[in-house]
PDB file of C-alpha atoms in Angstrom:
ATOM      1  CA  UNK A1035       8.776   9.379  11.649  1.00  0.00           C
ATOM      2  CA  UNK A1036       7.835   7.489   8.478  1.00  0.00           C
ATOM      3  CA  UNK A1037       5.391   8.100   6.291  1.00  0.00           C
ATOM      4  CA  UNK A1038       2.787   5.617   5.210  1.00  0.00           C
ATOM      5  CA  UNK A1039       0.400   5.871   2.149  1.00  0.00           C
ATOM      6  CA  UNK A1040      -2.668   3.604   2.837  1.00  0.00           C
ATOM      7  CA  UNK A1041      -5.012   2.859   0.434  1.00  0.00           C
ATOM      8  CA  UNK A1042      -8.318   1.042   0.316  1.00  0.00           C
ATOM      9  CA  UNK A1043     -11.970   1.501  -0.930  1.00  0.00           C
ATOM     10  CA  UNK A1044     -13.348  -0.060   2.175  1.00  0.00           C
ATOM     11  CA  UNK A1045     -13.299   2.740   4.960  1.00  0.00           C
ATOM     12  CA  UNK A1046     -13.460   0.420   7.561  1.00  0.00           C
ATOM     13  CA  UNK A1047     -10.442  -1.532   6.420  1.00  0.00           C
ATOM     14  CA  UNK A1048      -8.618   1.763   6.116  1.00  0.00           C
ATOM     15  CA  UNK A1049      -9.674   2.595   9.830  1.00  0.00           C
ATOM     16  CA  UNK A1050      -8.206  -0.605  10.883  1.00  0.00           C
ATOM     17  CA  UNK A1051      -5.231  -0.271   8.780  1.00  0.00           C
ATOM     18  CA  UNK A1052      -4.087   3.574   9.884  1.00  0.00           C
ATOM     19  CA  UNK A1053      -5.845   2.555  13.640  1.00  0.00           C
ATOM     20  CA  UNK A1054      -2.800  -0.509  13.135  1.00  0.00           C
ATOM     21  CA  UNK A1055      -0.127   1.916  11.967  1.00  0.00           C
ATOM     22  CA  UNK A1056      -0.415   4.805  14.380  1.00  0.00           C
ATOM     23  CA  UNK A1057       0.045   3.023  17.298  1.00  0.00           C
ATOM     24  CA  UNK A1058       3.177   1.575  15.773  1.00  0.00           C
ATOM     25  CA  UNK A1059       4.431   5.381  15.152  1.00  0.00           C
ATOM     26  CA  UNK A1060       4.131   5.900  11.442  1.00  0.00           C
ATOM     27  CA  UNK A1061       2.341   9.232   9.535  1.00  0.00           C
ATOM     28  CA  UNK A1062      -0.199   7.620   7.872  1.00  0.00           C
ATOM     29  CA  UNK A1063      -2.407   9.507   4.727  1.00  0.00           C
ATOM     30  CA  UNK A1064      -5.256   7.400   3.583  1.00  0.00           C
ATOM     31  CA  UNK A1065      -6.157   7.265  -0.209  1.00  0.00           C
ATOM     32  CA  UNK A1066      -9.803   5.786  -1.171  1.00  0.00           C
ATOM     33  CA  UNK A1067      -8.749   3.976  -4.478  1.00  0.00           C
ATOM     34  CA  UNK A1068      -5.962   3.897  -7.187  1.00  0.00           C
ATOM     35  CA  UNK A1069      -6.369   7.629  -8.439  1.00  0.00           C
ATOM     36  CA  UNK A1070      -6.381   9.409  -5.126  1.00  0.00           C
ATOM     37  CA  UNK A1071      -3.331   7.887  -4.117  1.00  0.00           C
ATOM     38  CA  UNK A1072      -1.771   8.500  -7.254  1.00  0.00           C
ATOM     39  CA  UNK A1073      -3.143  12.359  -6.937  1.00  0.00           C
ATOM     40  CA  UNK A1074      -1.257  12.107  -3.133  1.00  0.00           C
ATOM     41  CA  UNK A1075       1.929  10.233  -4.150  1.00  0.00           C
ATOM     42  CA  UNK A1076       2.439  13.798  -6.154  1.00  0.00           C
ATOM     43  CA  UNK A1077       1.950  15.970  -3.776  1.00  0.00           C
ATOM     44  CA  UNK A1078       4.259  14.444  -0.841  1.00  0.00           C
ATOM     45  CA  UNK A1079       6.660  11.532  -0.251  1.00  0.00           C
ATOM     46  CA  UNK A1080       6.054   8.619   1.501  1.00  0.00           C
ATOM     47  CA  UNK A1081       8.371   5.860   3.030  1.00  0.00           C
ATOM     48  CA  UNK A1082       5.744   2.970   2.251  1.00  0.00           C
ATOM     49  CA  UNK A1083       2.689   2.614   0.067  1.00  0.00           C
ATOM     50  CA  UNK A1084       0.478  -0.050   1.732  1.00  0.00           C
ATOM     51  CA  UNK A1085      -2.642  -0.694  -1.239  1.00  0.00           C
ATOM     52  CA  UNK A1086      -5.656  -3.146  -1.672  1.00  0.00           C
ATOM     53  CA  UNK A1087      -5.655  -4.572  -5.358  1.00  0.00           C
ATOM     54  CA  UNK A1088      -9.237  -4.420  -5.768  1.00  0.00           C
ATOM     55  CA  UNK A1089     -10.843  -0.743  -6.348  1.00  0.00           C
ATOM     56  CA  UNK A1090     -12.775   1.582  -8.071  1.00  0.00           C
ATOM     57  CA  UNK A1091     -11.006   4.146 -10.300  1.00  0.00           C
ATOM     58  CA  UNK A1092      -7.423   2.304 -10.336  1.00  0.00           C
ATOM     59  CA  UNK A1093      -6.718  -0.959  -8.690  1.00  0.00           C
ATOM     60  CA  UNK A1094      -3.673  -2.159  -6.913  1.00  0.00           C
ATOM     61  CA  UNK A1095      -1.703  -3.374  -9.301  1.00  0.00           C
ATOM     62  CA  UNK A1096      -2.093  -0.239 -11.287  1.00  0.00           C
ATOM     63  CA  UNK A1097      -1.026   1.903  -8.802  1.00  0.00           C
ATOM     64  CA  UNK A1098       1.951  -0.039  -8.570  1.00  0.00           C
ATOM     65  CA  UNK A1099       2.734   0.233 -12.273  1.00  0.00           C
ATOM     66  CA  UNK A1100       2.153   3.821 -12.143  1.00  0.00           C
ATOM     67  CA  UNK A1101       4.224   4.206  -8.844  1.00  0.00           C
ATOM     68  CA  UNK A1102       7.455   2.648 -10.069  1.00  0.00           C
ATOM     69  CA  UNK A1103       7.051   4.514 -13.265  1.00  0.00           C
ATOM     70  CA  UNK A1104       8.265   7.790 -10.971  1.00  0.00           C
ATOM     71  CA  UNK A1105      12.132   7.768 -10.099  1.00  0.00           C
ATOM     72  CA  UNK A1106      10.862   9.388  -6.890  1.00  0.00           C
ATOM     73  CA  UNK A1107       9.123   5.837  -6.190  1.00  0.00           C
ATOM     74  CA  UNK A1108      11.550   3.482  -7.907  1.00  0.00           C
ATOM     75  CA  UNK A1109      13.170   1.995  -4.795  1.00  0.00           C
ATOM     76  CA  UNK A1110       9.971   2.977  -2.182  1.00  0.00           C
ATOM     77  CA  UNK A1111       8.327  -0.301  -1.034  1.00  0.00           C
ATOM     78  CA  UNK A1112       5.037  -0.769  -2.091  1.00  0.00           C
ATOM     79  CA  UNK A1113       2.903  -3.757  -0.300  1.00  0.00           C
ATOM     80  CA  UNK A1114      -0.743  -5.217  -1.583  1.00  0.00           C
ATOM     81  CA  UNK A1115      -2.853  -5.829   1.363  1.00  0.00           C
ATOM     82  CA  UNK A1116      -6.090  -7.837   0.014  1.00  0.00           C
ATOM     83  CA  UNK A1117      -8.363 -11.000   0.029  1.00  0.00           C
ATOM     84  CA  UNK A1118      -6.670 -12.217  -3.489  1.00  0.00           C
ATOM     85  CA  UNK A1119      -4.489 -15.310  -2.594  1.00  0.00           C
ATOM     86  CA  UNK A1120      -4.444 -16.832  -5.883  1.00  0.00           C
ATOM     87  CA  UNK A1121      -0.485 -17.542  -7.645  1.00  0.00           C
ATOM     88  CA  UNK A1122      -1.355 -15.910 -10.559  1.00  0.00           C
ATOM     89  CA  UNK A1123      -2.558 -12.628  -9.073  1.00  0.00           C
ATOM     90  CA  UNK A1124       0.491 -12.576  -6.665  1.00  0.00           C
ATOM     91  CA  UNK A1125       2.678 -12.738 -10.147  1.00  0.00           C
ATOM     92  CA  UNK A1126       0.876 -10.261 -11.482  1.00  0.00           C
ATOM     93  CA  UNK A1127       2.250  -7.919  -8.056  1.00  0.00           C
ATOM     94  CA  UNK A1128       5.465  -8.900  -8.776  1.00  0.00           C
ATOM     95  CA  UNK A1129       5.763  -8.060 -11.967  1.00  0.00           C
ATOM     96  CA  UNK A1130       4.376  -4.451 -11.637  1.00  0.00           C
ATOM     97  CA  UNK A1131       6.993  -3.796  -8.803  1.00  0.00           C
ATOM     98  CA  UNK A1132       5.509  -5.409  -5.594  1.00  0.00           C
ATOM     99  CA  UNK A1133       7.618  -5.400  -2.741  1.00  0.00           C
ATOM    100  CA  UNK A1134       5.478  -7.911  -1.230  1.00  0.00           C
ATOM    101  CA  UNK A1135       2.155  -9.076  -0.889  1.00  0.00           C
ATOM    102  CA  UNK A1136      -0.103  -9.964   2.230  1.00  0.00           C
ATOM    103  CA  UNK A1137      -3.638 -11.534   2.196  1.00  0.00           C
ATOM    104  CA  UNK A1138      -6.468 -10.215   4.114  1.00  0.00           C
ATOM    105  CA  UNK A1139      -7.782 -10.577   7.179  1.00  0.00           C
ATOM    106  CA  UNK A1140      -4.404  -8.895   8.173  1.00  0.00           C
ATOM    107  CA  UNK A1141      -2.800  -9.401  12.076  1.00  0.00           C
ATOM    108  CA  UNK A1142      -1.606  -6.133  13.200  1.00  0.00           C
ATOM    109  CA  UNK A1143       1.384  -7.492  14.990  1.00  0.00           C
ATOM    110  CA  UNK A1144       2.533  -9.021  11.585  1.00  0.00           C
ATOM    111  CA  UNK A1145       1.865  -6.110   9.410  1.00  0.00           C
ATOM    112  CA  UNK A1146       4.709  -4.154  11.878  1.00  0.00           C
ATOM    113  CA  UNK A1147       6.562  -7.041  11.368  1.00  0.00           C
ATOM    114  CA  UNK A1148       6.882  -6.994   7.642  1.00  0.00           C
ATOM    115  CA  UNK A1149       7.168  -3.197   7.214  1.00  0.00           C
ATOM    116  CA  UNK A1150       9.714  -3.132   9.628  1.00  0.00           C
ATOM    117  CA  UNK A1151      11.756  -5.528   7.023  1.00  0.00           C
ATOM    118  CA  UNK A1152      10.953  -3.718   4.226  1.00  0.00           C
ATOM    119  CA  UNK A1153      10.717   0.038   5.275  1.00  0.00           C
ATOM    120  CA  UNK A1154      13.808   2.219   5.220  1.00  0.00           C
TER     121      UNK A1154
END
């Protein structure tokens, strides 16, 4: 079973999120912002990281940068979930090591659908 790190300030959207990824069969461990995910990403491995951009403590994109700065998460695919749809913030993903990037409200059938592509 894969594991999933999800990670979002808004507890509802993680809800939704893990609720999403469950029922498709992942593991999922749920991070409240930047830090705590980076504080879990230590501790355990994960086959995804699934993270808003905008947070408290360490935003998306940070994570990310962090992330890819461990060999252990060099080649792990790490998607931003979140309401920013603008070019230059989708760039901005890229260049710190986004595998992709998906805008919210998110449907649940398409989320599956694009870690299926991505996840090993």
């Amino acid at each position: 079973m894969h594991s999933i790190l999800a990670v979002d300030d808004s507890a509802s959207m993680r809800q939704m999120v893990a609720f999403t990824l469950k029922n498709a069969g992942f593991n999922v461990v749920e991070a409240v912002d930047g830090q705590d995910a980076w504080e879990k990403s230590g501790t355990r491995d994960f086959d995804l990281v699934l993270t808003d951009q905008n947070m408290p403590r360490m935003d998306g994109i940070s994570l990310t940068k962090k992330l890819r700065e461990n060999p252990k998460f060099k080649t792990t695919p790490i998607l931003i979930l979140t309401t920013e749809s603008s070019d230059a913030m989708k760039q901005a993903g890229r260049a710190a090591g986004a595998t992709g990037w998906l805008v919210k409200p998110f449907d649940p059938a398409k989320l599956i659908e694009v870690i299926g592509k991505v996840i090993r």
